[in-house]
Coordinates of C-alpha atoms in Angstrom, one line a residue:
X1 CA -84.5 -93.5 52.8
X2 CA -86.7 -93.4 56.0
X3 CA -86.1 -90.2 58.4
X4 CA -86.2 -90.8 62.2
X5 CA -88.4 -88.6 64.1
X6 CA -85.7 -86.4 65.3
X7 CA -83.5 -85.5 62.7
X8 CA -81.8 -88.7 62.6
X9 CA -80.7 -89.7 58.9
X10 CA -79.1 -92.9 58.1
X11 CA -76.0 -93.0 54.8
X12 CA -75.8 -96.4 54.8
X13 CA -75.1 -99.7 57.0
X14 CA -71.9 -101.1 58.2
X15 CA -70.8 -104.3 60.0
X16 CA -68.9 -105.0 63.4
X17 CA -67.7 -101.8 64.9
X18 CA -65.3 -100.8 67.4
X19 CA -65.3 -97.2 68.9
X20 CA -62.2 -95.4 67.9
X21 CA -61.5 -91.9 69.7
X22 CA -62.5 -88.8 67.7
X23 CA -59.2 -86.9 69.2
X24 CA -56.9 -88.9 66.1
X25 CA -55.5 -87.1 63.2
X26 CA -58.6 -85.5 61.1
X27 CA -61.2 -86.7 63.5
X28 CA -61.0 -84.0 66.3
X29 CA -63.4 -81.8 67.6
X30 CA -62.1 -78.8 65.5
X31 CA -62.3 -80.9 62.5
X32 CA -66.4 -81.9 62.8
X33 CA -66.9 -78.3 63.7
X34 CA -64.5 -76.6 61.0
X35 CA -66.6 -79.1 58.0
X36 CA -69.8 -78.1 59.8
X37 CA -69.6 -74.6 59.8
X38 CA -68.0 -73.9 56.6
X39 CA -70.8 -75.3 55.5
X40 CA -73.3 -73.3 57.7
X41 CA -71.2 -69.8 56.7
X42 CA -71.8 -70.3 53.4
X43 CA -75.6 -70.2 54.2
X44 CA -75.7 -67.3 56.6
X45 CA -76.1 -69.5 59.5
X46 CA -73.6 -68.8 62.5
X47 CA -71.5 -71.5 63.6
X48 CA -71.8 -74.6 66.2
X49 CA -70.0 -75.0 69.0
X50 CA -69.1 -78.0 70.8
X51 CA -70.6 -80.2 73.5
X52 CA -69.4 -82.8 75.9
X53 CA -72.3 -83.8 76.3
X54 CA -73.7 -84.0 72.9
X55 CA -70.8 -86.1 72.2
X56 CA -71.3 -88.6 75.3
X57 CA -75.1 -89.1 73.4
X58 CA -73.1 -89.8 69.6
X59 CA -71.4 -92.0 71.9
X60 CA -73.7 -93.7 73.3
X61 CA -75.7 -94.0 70.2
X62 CA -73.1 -95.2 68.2
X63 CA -71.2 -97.5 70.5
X64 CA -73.9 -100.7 70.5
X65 CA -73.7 -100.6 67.2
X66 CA -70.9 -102.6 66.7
X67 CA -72.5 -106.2 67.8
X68 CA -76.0 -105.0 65.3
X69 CA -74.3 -104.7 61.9
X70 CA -76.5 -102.1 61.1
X71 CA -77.7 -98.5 62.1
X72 CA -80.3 -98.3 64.3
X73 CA -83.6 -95.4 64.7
X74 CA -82.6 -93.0 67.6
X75 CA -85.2 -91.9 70.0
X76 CA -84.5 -88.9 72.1
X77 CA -88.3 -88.1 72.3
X78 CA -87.6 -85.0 70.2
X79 CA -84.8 -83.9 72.6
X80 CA -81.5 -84.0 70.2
X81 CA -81.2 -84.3 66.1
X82 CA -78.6 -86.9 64.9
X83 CA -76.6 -87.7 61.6
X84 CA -75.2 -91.0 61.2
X85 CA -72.7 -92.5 57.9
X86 CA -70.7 -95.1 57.1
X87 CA -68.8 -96.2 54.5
X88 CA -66.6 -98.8 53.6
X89 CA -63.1 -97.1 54.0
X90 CA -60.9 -97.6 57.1
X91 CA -59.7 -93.8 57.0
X92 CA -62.8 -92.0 57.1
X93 CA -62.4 -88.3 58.6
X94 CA -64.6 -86.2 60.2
X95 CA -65.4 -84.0 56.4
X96 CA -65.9 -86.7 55.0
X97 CA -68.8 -87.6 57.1
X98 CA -69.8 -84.3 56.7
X99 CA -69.5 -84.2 53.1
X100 CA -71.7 -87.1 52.9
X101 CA -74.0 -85.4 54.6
X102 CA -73.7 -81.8 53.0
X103 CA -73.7 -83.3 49.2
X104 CA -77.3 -84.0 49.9
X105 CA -77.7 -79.8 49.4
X106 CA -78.8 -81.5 45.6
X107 CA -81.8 -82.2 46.7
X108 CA -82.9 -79.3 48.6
X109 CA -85.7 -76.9 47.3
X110 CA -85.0 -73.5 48.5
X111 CA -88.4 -72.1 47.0
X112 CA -90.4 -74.8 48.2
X113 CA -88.6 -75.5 51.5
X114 CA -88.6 -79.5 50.8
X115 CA -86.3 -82.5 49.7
X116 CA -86.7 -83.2 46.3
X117 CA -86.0 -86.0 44.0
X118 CA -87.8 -89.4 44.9
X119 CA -86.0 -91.3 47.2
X120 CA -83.2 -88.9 47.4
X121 CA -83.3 -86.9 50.9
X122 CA -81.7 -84.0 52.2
X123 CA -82.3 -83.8 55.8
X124 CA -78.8 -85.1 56.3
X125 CA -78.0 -81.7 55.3
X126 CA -80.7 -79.4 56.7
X127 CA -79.6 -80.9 59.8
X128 CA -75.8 -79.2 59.4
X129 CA -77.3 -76.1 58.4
X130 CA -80.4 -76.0 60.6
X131 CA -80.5 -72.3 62.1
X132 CA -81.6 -72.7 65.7
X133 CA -79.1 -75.9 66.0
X134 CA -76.3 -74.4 68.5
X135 CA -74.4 -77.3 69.5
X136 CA -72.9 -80.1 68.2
X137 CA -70.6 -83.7 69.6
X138 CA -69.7 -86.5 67.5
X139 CA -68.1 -89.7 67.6
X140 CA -66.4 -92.2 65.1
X141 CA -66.5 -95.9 65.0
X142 CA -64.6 -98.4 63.0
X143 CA -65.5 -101.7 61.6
X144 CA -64.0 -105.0 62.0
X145 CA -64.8 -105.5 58.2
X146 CA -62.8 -102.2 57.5
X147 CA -65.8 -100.0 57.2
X148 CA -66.1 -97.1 59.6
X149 CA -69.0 -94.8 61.0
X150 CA -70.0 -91.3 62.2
X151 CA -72.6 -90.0 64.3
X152 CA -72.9 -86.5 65.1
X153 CA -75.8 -85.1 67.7
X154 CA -77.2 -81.5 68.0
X155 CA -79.2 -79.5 70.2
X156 CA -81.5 -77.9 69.3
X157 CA -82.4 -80.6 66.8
X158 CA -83.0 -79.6 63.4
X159 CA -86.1 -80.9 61.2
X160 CA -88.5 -79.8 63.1
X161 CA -91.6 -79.4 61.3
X162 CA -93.0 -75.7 61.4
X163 CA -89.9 -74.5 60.9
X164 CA -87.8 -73.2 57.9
X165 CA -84.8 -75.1 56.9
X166 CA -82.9 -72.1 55.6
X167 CA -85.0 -69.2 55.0
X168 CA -82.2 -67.0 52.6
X169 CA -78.3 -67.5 51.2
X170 CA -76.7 -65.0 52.4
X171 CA -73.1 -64.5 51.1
X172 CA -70.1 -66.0 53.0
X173 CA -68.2 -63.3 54.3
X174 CA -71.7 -61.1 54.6
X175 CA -71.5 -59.6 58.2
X176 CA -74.4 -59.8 60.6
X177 CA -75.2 -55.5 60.0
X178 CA -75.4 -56.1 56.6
X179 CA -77.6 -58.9 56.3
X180 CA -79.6 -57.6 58.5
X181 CA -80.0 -54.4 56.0
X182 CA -81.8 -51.8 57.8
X183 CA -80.3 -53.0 61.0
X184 CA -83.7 -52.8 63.0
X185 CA -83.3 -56.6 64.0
X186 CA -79.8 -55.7 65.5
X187 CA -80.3 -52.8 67.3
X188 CA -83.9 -54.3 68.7
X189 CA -82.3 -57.9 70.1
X190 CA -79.1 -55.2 71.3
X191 CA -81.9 -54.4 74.0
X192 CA -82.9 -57.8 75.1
X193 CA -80.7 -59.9 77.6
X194 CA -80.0 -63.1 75.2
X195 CA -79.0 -60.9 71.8
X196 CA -77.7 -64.4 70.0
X197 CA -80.8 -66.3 70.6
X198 CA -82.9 -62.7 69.6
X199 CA -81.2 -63.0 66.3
X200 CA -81.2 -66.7 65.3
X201 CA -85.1 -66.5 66.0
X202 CA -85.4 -63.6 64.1
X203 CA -83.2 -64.5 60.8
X204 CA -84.9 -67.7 60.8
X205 CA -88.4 -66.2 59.7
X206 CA -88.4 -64.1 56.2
X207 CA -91.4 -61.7 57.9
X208 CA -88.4 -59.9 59.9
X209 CA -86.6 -58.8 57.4
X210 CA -89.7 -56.1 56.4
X211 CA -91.5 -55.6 59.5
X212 CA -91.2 -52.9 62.9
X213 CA -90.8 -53.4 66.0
X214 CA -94.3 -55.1 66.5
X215 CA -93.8 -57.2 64.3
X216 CA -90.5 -58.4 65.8
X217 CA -92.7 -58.6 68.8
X218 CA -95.5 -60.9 67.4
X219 CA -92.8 -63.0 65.8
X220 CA -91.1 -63.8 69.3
X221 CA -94.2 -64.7 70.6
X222 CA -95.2 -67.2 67.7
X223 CA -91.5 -68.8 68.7
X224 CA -92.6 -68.7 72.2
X225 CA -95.5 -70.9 71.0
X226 CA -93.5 -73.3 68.4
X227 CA -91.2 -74.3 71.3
X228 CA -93.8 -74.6 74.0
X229 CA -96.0 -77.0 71.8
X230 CA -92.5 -79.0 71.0
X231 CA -92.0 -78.8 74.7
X232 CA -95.5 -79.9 75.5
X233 CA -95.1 -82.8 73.0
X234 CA -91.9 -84.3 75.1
X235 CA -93.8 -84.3 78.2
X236 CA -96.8 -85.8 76.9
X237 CA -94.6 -88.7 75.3
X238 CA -93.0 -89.0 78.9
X239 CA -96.4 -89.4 80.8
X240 CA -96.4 -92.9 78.3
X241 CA -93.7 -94.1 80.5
X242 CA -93.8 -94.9 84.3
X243 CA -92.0 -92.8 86.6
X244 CA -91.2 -92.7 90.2
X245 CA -94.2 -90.9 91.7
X246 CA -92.8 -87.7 92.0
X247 CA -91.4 -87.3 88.7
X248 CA -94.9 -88.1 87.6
X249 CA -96.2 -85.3 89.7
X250 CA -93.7 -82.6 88.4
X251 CA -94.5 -84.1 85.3
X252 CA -98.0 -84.1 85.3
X253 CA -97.7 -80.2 86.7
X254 CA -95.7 -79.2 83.5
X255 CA -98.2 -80.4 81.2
X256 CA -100.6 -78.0 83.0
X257 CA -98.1 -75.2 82.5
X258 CA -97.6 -75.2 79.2
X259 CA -101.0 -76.0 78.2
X260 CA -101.7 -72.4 79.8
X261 CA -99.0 -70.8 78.1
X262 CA -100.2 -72.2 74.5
X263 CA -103.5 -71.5 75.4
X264 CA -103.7 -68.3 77.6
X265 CA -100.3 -66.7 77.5
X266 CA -100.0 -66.4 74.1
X267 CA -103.8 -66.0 72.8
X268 CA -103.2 -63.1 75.0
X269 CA -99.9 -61.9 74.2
X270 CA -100.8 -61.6 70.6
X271 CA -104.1 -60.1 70.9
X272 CA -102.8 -57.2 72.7
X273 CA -100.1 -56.5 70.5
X274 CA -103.1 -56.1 67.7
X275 CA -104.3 -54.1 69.7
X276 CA -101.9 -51.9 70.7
X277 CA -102.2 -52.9 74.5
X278 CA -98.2 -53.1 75.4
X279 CA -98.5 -53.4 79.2
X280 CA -100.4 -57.0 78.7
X281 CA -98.6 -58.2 76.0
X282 CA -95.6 -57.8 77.9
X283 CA -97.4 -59.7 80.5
X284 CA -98.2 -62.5 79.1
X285 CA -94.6 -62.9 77.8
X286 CA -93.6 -62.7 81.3
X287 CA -96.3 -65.4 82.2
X288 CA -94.3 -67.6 79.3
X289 CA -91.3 -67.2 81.4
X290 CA -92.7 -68.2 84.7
X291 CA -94.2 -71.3 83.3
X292 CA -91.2 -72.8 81.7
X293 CA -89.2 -71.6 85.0
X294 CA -92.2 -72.9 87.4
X295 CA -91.6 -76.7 85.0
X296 CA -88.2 -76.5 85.7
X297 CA -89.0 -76.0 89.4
X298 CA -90.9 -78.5 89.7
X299 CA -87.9 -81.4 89.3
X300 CA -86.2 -79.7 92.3
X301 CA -85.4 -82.9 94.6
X302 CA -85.1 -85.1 91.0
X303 CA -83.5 -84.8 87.8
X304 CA -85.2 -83.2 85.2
X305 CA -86.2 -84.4 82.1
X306 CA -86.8 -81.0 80.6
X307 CA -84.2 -78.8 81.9
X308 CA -83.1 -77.8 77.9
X309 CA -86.6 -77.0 77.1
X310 CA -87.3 -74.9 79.7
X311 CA -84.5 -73.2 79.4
X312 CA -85.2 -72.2 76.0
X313 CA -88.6 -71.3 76.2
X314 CA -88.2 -69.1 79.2
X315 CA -85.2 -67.6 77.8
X316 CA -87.2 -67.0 74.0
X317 CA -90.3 -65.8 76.2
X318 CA -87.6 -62.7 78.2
X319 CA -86.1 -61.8 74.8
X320 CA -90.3 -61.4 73.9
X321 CA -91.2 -59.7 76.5
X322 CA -87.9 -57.2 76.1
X323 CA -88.9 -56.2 72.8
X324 CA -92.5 -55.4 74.4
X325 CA -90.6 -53.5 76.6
X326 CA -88.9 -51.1 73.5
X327 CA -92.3 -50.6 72.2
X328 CA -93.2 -49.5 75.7
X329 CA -90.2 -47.2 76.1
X330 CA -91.5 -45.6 72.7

């Protein structure tokens, strides 16, 4: 089974569809989250919450589908990770979806971080699980043959290469202290201003778990680079595309952004941690955050195409630069 470029994993193909309102019996938002985060809890992975706008996009995704008779690759550019299933059953709830996609755990390889098993995938489940995913919408269609389908969208997406689809399994009812053993990661994202995203970036690299401070610190700043390159990829794939001249401008002016972040900011950031030199680390962390804010900035009289991304990356570049800051403090 082929995987889409942005998470997007396909169960199986149905015919003529109709869109049927996920607010019925079983089909609620409470139901897709409750399926999805049982499953993430018994990973460690904190829960999803829900998006209006995540679930416009399952929509929207989903919707066409019905004149097709099949599932269809979607492109987000990178943007949002999707789970689609179907299944030849006219009551089809929101865990069962789910369950199709979480039975896939079979053919996960927790040592080697990979789907195993030939043909058999299990992005569908990575997906669920994936640590840095926050937010999740879905929507349900049924068939006009009987068959019905789910699609589910989340942001972050999940799959993204250079990144660990579970790094431990951590007990169910383990609370965040005691996973976090020594409690350094705690009480050093406790001192930055966006303590959740501090922590999923954290647990979601093994180094952190037998490190100091520093190396909290250099870890930040490698995330800093992983999501400006993602970043950088979506605005190179939208400079493909025509755009009204000044979109192409602010465009054009992000790519030079975050090309000096990947390649200044954080050359620099990282060096100076080696070598002990605080003051410009924390600089160039700070430089990060300008960047991504100076992007954003640059969509002022349009609508911007990045808005998620660089919000992420300035807000992963402060929590950097705020753990600088402890090391500074002493």
């Amino acid at each position: 089974m082929e995987i889409g470029k942005n998470s997007v994993a396909i169960a199986c193909l149905i015919a003529l569809a109709v869109i049927i309102p996920i607010s019925q019996a079983q089909n609620s938002k409470k139901d897709f989250l409750i399926a999805h985060n049982i499953a993430r809890a018994q990973v460690g992975v904190g829960p999803l919450r829900w998006s209006k706008n995540l679930t416009a996009r399952a929509s929207s995704h989903v919707e066409p589908l019905k004149g097709v008779c099949q599932l269809a690759f979607v492109d987000d550019g990178y943007h949002y990770g999707y789970n689609l299933a179907a299944i030849d059953l006219v009551d089809f709830a929101a865990i069962d979806a789910v369950k199709l996609w979480v039975d896939k755990k079979a053919y996960y390889n927790y040592k080697t971080n990979s789907c195993v098993g030939g043909e058999q995938d299990c992005k569908t489940y990575t997906q669920v699980v994936w640590r840095n995913s926050l937010h999740l919408g879905c929507a349900k269609v049924r068939c006009d043959n009987g068959g019905t389908l789910v699609g589910c969208a989340y942001d972050p997406p999940g799959n993204v290469a250079g990144q660990l689809f579970i790094c431990f399994i951590f007990p169910v009812n383990a609370a965040l202290p005691s996973i976090l053993g020594n409690d350094l990661i705690e009480k050093t994202c406790n001192q930055t201003p966006y303590y959740e995203l501090c922590i999923r970036s954290l647990i979601s690299n093994p180094h952190s778990f037998n490190t100091d401070v520093q190396g909290l610190a250099k870890i930040m700043v490698h995330t800093i680079n992983a999501r400006a390159t993602h970043t950088l990829r979506r605005i190179n794939k939208l400079l493909q595309h025509k755009h009204e001249t000044n979109v192409k401008q602010a465009i054009r002016s992000c790519a030079y952004r975050y090309y000096a972040i990947i390649k200044e900011d954080i050359p620099q950031s990282l060096q100076a941690l080696r070598l002990g030199e605080y003051k410009f680390a924390e600089g160039g962390t700070m430089d990060a955050a300008f960047e991504a804010e100076s992007c954003e900035k640059e969509f002022m009289k349009c609508q911007s195409p990045l808005a998620d991304m660089n919000r992420v990356v300035h807000d992963v570049s402060i929590v950097a630069a705020s753990i600088v800051k402890t090391i500074i403090k002493g």
